[in-house]
XYZ file of N, CA, C and O in Angstrom:
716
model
N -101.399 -36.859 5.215
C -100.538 -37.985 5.495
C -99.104 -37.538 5.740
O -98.467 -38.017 6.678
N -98.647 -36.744 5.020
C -97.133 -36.251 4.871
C -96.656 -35.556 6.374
O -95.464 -35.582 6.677
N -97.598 -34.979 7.223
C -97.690 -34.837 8.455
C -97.152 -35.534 9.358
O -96.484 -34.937 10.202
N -97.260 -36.692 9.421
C -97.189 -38.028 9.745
C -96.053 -38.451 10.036
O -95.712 -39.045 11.058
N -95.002 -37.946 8.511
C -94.171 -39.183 8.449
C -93.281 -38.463 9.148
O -93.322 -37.238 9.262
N -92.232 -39.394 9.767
C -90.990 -39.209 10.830
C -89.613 -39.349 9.736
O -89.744 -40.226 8.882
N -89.083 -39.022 9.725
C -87.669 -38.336 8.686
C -86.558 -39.528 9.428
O -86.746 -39.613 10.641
N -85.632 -40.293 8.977
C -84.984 -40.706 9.333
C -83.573 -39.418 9.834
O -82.912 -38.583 9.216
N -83.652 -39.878 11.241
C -82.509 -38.681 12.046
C -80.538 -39.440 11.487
O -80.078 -40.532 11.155
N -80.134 -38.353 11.644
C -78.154 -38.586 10.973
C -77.759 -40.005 11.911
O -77.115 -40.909 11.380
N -78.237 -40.106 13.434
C -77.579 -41.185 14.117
C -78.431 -42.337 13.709
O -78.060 -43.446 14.092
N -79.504 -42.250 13.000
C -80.446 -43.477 12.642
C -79.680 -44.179 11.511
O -79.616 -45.380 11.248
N -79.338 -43.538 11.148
C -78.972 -43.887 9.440
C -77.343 -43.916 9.866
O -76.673 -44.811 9.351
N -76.894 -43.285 10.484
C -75.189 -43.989 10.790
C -75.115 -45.148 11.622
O -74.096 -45.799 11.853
N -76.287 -45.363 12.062
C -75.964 -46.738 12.807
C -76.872 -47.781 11.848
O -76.937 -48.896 12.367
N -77.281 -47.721 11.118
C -77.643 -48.396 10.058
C -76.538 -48.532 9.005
O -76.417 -49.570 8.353
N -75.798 -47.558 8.858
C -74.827 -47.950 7.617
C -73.640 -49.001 8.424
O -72.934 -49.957 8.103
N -73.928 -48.114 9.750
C -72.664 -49.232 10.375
C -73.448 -50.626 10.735
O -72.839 -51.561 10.215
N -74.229 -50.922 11.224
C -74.749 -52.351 11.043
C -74.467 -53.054 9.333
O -73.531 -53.853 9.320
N -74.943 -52.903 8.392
C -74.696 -53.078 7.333
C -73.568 -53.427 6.845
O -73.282 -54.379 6.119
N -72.548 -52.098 7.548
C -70.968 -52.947 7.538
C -70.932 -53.735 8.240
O -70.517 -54.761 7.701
N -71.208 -53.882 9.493
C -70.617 -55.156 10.119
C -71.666 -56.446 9.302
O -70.985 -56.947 8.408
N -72.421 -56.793 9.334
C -72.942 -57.528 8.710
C -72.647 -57.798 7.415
O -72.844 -58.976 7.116
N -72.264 -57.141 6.594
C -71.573 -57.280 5.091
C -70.606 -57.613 5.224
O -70.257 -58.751 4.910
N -69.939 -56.859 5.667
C -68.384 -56.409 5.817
C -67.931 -57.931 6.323
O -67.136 -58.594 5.658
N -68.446 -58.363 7.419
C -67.910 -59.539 8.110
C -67.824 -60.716 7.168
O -66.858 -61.467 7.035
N -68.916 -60.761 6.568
C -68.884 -62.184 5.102
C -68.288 -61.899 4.227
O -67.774 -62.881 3.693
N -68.033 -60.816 3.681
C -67.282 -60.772 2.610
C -65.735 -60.408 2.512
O -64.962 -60.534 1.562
N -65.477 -59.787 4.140
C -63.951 -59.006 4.384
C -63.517 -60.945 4.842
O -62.327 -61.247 4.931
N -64.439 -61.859 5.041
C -64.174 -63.160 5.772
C -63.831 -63.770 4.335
O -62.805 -64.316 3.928
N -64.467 -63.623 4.008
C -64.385 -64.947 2.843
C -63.283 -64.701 1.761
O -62.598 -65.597 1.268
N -63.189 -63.210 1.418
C -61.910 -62.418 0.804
C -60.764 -62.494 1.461
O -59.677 -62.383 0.894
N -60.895 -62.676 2.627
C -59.568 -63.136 3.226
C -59.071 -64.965 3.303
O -57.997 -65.567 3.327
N -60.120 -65.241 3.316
C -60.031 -67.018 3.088
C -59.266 -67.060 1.825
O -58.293 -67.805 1.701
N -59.921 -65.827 0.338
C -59.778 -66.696 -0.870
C -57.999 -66.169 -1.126
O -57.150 -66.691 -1.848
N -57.875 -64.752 -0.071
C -56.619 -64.354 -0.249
C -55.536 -65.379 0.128
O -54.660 -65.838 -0.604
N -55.708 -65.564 1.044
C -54.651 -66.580 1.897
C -54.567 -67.629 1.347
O -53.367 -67.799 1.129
N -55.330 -68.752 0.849
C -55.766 -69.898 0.161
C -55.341 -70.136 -0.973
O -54.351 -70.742 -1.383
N -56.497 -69.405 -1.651
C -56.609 -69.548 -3.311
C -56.613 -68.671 -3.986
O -57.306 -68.968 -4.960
N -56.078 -67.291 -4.108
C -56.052 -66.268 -4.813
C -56.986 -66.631 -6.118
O -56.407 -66.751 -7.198
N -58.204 -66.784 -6.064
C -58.854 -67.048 -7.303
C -59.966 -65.695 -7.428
O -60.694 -65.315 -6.511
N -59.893 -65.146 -8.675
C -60.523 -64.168 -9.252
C -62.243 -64.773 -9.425
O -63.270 -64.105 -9.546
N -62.069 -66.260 -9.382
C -63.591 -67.246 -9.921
C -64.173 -66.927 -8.441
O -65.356 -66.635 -8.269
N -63.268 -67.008 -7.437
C -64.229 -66.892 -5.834
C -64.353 -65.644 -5.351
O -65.199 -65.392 -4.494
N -63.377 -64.546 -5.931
C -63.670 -63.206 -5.521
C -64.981 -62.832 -6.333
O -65.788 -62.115 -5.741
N -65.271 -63.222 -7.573
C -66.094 -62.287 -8.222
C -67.657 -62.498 -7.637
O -68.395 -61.514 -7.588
N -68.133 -63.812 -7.198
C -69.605 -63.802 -6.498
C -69.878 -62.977 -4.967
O -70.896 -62.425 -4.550
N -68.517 -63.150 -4.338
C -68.441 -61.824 -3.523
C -68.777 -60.408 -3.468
O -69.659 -59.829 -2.835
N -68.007 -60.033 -4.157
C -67.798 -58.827 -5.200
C -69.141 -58.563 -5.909
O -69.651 -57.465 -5.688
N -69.703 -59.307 -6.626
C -71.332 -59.274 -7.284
C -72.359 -58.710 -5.994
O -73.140 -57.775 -6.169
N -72.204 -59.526 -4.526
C -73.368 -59.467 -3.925
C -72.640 -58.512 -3.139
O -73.440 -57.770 -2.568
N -71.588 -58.263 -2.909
C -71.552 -56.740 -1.907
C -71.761 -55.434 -2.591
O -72.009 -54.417 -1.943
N -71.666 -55.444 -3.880
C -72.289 -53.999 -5.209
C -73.594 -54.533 -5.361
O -74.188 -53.519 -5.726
N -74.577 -55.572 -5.326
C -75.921 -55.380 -4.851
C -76.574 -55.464 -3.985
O -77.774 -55.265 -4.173
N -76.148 -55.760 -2.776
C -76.501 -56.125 -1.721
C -77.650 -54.713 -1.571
O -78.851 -54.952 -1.453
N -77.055 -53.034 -1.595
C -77.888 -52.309 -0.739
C -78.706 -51.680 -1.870
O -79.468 -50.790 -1.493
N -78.708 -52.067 -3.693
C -79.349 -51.270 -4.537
C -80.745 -52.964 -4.446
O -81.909 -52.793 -4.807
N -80.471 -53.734 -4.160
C -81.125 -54.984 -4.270
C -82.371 -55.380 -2.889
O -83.491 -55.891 -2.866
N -81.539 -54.885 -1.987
C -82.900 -54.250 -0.600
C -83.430 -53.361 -0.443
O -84.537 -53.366 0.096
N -82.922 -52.433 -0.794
C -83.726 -50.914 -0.752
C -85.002 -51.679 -1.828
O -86.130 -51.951 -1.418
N -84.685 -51.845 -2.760
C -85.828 -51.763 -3.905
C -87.153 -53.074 -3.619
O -88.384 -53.039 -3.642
N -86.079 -54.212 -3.342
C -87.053 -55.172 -3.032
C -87.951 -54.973 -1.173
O -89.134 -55.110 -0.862
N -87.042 -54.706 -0.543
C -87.515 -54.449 0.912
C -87.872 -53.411 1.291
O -88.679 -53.328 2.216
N -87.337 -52.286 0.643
C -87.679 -50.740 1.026
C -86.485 -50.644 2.140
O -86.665 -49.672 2.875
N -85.570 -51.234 2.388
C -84.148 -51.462 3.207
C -83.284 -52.344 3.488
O -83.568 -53.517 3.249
N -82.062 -52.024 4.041
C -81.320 -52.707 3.700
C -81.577 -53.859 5.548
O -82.489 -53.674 6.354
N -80.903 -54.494 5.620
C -81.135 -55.673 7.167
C -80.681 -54.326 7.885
O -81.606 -53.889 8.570
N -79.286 -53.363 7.945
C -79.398 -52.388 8.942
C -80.632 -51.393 9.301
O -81.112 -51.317 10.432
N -81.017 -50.745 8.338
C -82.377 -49.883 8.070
C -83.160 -50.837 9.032
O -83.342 -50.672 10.238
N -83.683 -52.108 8.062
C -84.594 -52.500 9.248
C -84.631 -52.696 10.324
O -85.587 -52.666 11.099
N -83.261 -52.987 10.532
C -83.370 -53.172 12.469
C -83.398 -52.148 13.395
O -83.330 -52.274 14.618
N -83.524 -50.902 12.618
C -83.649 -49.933 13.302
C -84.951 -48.862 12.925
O -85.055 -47.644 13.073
N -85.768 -49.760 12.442
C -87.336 -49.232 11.173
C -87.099 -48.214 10.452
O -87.861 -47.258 10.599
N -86.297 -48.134 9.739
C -85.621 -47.163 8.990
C -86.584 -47.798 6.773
O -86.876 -48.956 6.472
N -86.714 -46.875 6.084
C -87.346 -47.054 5.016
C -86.339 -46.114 3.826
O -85.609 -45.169 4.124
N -86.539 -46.654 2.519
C -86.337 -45.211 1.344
C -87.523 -45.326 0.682
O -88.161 -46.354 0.456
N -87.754 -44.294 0.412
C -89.415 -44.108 -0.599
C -88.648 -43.329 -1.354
O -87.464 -43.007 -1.261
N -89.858 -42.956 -2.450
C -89.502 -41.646 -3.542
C -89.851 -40.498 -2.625
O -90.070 -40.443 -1.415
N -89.831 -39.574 -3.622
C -90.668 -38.646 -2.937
C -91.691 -38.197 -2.412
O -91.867 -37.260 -1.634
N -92.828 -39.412 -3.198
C -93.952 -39.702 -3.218
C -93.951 -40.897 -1.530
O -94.834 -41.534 -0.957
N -93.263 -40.798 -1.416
C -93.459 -42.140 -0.232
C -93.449 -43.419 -0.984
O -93.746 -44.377 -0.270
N -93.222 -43.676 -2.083
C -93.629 -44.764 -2.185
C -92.026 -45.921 -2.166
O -91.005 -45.400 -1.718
N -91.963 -47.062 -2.546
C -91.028 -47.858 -2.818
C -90.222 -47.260 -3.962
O -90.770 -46.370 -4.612
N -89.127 -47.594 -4.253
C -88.343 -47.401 -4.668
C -87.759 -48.611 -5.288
O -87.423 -49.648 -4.717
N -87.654 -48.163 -7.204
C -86.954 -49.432 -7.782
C -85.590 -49.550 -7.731
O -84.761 -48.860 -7.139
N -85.447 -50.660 -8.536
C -83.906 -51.020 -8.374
C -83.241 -49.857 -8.973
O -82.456 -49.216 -8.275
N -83.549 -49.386 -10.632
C -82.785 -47.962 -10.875
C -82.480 -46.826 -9.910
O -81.316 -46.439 -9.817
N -83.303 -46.346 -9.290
C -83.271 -45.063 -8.197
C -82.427 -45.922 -7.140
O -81.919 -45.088 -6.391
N -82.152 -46.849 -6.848
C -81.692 -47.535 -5.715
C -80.449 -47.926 -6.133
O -79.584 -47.762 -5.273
N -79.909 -48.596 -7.632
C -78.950 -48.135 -8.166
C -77.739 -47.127 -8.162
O -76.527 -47.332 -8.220
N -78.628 -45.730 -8.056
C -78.446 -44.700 -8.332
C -78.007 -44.151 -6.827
O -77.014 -43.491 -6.519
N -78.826 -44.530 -6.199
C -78.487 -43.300 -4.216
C -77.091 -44.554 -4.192
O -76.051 -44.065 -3.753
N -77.001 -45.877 -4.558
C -76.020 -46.646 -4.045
C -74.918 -46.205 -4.745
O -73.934 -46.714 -4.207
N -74.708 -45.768 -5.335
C -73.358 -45.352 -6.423
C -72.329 -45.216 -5.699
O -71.360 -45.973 -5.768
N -72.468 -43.725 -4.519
C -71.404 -43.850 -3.514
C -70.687 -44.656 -2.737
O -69.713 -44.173 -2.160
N -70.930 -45.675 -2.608
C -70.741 -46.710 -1.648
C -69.832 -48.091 -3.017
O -68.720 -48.616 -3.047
N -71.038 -48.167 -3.895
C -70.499 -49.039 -4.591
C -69.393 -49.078 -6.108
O -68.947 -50.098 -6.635
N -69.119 -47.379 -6.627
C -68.288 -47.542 -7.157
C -66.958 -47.727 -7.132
O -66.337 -47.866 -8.185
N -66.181 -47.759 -5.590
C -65.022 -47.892 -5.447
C -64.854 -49.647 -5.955
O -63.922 -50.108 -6.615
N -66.096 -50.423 -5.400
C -65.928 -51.902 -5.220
C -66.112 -51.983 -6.666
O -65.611 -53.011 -7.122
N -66.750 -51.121 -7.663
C -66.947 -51.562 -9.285
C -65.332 -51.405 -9.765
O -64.701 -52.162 -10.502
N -64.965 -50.404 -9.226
C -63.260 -50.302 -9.524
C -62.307 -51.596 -9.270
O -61.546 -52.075 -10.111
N -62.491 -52.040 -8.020
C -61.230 -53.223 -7.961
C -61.818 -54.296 -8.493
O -60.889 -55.073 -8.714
N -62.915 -54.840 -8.860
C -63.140 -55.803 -9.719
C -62.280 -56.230 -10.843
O -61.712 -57.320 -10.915
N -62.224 -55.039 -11.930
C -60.878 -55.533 -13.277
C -59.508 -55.672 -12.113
O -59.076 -56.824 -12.104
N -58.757 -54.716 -11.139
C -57.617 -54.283 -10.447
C -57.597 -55.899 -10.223
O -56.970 -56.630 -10.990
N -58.426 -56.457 -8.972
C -58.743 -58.153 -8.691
C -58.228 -58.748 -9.879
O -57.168 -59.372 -9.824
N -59.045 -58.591 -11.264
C -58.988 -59.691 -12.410
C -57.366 -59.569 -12.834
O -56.677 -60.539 -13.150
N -57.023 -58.548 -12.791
C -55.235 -58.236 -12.879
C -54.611 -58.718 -11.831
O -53.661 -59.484 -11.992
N -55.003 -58.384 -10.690
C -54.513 -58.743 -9.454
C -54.180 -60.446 -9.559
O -53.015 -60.836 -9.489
N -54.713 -60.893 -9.640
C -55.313 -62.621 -9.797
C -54.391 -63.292 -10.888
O -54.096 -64.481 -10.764
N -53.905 -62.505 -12.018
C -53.206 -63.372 -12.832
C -51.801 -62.719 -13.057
O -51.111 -62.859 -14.066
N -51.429 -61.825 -11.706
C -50.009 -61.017 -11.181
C -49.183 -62.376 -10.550
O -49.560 -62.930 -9.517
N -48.179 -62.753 -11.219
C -47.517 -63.711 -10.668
C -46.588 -62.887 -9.334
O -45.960 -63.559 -8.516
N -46.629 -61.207 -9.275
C -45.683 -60.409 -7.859
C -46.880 -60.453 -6.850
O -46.599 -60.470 -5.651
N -48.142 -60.471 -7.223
C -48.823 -60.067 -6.386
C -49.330 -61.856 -6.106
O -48.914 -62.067 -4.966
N -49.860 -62.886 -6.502
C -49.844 -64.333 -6.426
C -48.850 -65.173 -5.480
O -48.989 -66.228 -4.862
N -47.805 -64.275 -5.625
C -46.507 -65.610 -4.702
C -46.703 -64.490 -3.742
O -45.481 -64.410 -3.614
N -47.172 -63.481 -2.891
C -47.607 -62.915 -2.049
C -47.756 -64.302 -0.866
O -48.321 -65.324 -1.254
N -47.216 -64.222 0.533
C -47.228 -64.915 1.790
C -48.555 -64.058 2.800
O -48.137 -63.123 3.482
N -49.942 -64.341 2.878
C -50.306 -63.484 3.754
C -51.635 -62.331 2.915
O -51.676 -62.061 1.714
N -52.467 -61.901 3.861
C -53.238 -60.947 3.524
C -52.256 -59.573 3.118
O -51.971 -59.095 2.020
N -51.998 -59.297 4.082
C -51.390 -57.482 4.212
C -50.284 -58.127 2.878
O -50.483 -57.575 1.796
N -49.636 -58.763 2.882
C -48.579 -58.834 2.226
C -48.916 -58.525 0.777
O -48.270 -57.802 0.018
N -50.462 -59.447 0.418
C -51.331 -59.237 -0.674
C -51.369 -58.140 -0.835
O -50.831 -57.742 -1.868
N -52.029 -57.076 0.112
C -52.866 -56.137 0.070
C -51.586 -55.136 -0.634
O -51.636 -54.503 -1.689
N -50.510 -55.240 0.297
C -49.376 -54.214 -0.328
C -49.333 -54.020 -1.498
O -49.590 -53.011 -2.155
N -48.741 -55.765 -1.996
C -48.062 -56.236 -3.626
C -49.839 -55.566 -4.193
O -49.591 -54.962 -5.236
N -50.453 -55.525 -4.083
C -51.824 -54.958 -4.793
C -51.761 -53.331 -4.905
O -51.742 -52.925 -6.067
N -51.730 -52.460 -4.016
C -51.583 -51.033 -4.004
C -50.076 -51.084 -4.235
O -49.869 -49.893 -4.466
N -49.329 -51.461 -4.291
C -47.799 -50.945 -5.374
C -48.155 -51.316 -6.705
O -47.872 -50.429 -7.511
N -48.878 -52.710 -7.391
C -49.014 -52.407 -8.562
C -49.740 -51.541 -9.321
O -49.511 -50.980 -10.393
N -50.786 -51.537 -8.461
C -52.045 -50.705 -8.909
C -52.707 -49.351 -8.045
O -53.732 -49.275 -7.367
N -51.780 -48.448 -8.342
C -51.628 -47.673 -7.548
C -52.682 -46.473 -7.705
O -53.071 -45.806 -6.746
N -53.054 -46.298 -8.899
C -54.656 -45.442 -9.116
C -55.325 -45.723 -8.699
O -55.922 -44.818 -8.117
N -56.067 -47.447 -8.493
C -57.014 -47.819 -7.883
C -56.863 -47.313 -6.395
O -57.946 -46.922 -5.959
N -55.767 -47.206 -5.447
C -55.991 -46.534 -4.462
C -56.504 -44.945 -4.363
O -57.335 -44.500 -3.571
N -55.700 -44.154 -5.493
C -56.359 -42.831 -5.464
C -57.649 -42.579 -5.291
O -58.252 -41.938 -4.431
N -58.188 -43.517 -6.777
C -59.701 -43.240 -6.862
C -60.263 -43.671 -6.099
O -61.316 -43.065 -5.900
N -60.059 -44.724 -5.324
C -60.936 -45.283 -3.828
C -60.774 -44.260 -2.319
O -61.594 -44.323 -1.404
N -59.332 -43.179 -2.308
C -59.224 -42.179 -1.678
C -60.464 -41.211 -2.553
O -61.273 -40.816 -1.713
N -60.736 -40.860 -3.567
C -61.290 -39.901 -4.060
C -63.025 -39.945 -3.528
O -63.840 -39.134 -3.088
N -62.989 -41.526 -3.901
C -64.675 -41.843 -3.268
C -64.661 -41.541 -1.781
O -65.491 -40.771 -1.297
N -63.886 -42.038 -1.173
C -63.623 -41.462 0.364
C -64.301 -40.057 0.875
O -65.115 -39.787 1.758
N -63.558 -39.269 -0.126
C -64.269 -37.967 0.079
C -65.709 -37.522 -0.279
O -66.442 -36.738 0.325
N -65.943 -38.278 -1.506
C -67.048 -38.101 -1.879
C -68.351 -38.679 -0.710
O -69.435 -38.126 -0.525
N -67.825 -39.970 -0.022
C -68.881 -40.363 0.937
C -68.917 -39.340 2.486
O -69.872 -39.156 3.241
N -67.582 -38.835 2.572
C -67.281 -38.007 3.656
C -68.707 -36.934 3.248
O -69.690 -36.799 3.976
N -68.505 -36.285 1.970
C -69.792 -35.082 1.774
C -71.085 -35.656 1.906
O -71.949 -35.160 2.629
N -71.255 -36.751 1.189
C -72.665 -37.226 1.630
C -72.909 -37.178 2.918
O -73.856 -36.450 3.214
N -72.074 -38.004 4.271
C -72.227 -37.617 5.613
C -72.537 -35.583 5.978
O -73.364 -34.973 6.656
N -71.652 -35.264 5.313
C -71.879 -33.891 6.073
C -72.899 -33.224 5.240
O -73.061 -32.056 5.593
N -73.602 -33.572 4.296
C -74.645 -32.849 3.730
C -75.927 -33.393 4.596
O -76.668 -32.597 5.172
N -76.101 -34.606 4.636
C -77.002 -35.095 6.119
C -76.803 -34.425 6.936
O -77.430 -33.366 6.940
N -76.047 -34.641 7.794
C -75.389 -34.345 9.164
C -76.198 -32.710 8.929
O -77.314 -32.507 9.408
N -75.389 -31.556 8.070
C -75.959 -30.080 7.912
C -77.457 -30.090 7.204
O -78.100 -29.225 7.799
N -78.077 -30.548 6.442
C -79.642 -30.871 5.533
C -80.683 -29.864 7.150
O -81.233 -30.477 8.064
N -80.655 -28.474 7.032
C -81.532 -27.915 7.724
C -82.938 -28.548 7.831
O -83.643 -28.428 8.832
N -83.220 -29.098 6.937
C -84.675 -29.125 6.917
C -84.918 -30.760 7.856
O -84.278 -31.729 8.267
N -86.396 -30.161 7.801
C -86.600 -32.025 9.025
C -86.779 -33.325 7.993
O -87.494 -34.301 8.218
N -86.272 -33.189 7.260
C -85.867 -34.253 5.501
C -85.134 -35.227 6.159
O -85.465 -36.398 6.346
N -83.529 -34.345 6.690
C -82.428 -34.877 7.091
C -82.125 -35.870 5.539
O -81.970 -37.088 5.629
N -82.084 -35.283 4.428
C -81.460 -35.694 2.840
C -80.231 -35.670 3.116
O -79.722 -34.815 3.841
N -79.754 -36.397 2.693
C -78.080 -36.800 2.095
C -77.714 -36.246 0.741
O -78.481 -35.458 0.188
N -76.355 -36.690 0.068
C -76.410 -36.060 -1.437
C -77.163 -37.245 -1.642
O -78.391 -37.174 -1.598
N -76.615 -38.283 -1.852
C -77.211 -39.699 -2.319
C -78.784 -39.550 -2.526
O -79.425 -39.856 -3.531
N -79.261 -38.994 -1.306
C -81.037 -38.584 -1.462
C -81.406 -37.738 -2.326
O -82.410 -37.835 -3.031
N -80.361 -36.570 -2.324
C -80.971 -35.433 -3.420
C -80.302 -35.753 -4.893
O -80.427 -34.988 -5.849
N -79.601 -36.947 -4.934
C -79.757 -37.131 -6.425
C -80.487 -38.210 -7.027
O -80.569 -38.320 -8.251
N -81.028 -39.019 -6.214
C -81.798 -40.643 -6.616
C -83.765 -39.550 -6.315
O -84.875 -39.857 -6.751
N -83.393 -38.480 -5.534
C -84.825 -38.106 -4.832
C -85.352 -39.227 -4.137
O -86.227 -39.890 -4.694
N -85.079 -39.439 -3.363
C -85.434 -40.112 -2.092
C -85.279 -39.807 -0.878
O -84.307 -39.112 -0.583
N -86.365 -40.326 0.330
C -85.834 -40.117 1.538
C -85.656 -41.071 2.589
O -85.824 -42.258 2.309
N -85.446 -40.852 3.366
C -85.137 -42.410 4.744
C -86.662 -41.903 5.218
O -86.945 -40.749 4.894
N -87.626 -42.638 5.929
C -88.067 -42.508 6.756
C -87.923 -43.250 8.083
O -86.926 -43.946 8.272
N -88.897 -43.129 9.032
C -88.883 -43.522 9.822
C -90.472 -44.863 9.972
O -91.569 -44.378 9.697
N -90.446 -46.094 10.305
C -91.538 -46.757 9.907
C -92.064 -47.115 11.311
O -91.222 -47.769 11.926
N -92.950 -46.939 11.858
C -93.599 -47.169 12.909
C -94.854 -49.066 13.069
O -95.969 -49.308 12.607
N -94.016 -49.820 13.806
C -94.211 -51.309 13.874
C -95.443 -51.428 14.552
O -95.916 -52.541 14.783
């Protein structure tokens, strides 16, 4: 059987992560900007915030992918081929989702900042937010890099695997699913 299976290729899976953003990205960079401009409320950021940190540990496990993956028949199994639970899916998602576990409290501070609250405007927000809380930008630069290596450990992964780090630490792989 293992013969068989087709390896998800580096442009399969980058145009899957980028579908994913646009599709994520668009509802939640939308609605975060509604609650910015509006209502600076920490009560409307946080169900946001909840479903964009599960969105891709919550499809992988239940769907075997995320809506990008599938539109391009893209899969994660174990090693075994098989599905993959929410823990292991948890786990390959880390990269992606601990910057967003970070501004969650930064938000809950952010939200009851009367410098950052009388803020006119998104960017204006966004500023008064990275001047107060100015680590949270580091460490979201730091993940930066960390997702940069996951790309180039794919991108270089000699073998016809095409593994990411994310893959070689959850042990999983992308395949390819034939309709």
């Amino acid at each position: 059987m293992t013969e068989n299976i087709a390896y998800g290729k580096f442009w399969d899976r980058v145009g899957a992560y980028l579908l994913d953003a646009i599709i994520l990205g668009s509802v939640t960079v939308g609605l975060n900007y509604i609650n910015i401009t509006n209502f600076k409320s920490f009560a409307f950021y946080l169900p946001i915030a909840i479903v964009g940190i599960l969105y891709k540990p919550y499809m992988e496990s239940y769907f075997g992918a995320t809506l990008g993956k599938m539109a391009l028949n893209l899969k994660v199994t174990d090693l075994e081929y098989n599905k993959i639970g929410f823990e292991k899916s948890l786990l390959r998602s880390l990269i992606v989702i601990l910057p967003s576990l970070i501004y969650v409290p930064v938000y809950y501070l952010a939200f009851g900042n009367p410098t950052i609250t009388d803020t006119n405007g998104f960017m204006e927000f966004s500023t008064a937010l990275a001047n107060a809380y100015p680590a949270s930008t580091i460490v979201t630069n730091i993940f930066s890099v960390v997702f940069i290596t996951d790309l180039i450990v794919l991108l270089t992964d000699g073998s016809k695997k095409q593994r990411s780090l994310k893959d070689f630490m959850a042990k999983t792989y992308v395949i390819k699913v034939h309709k």
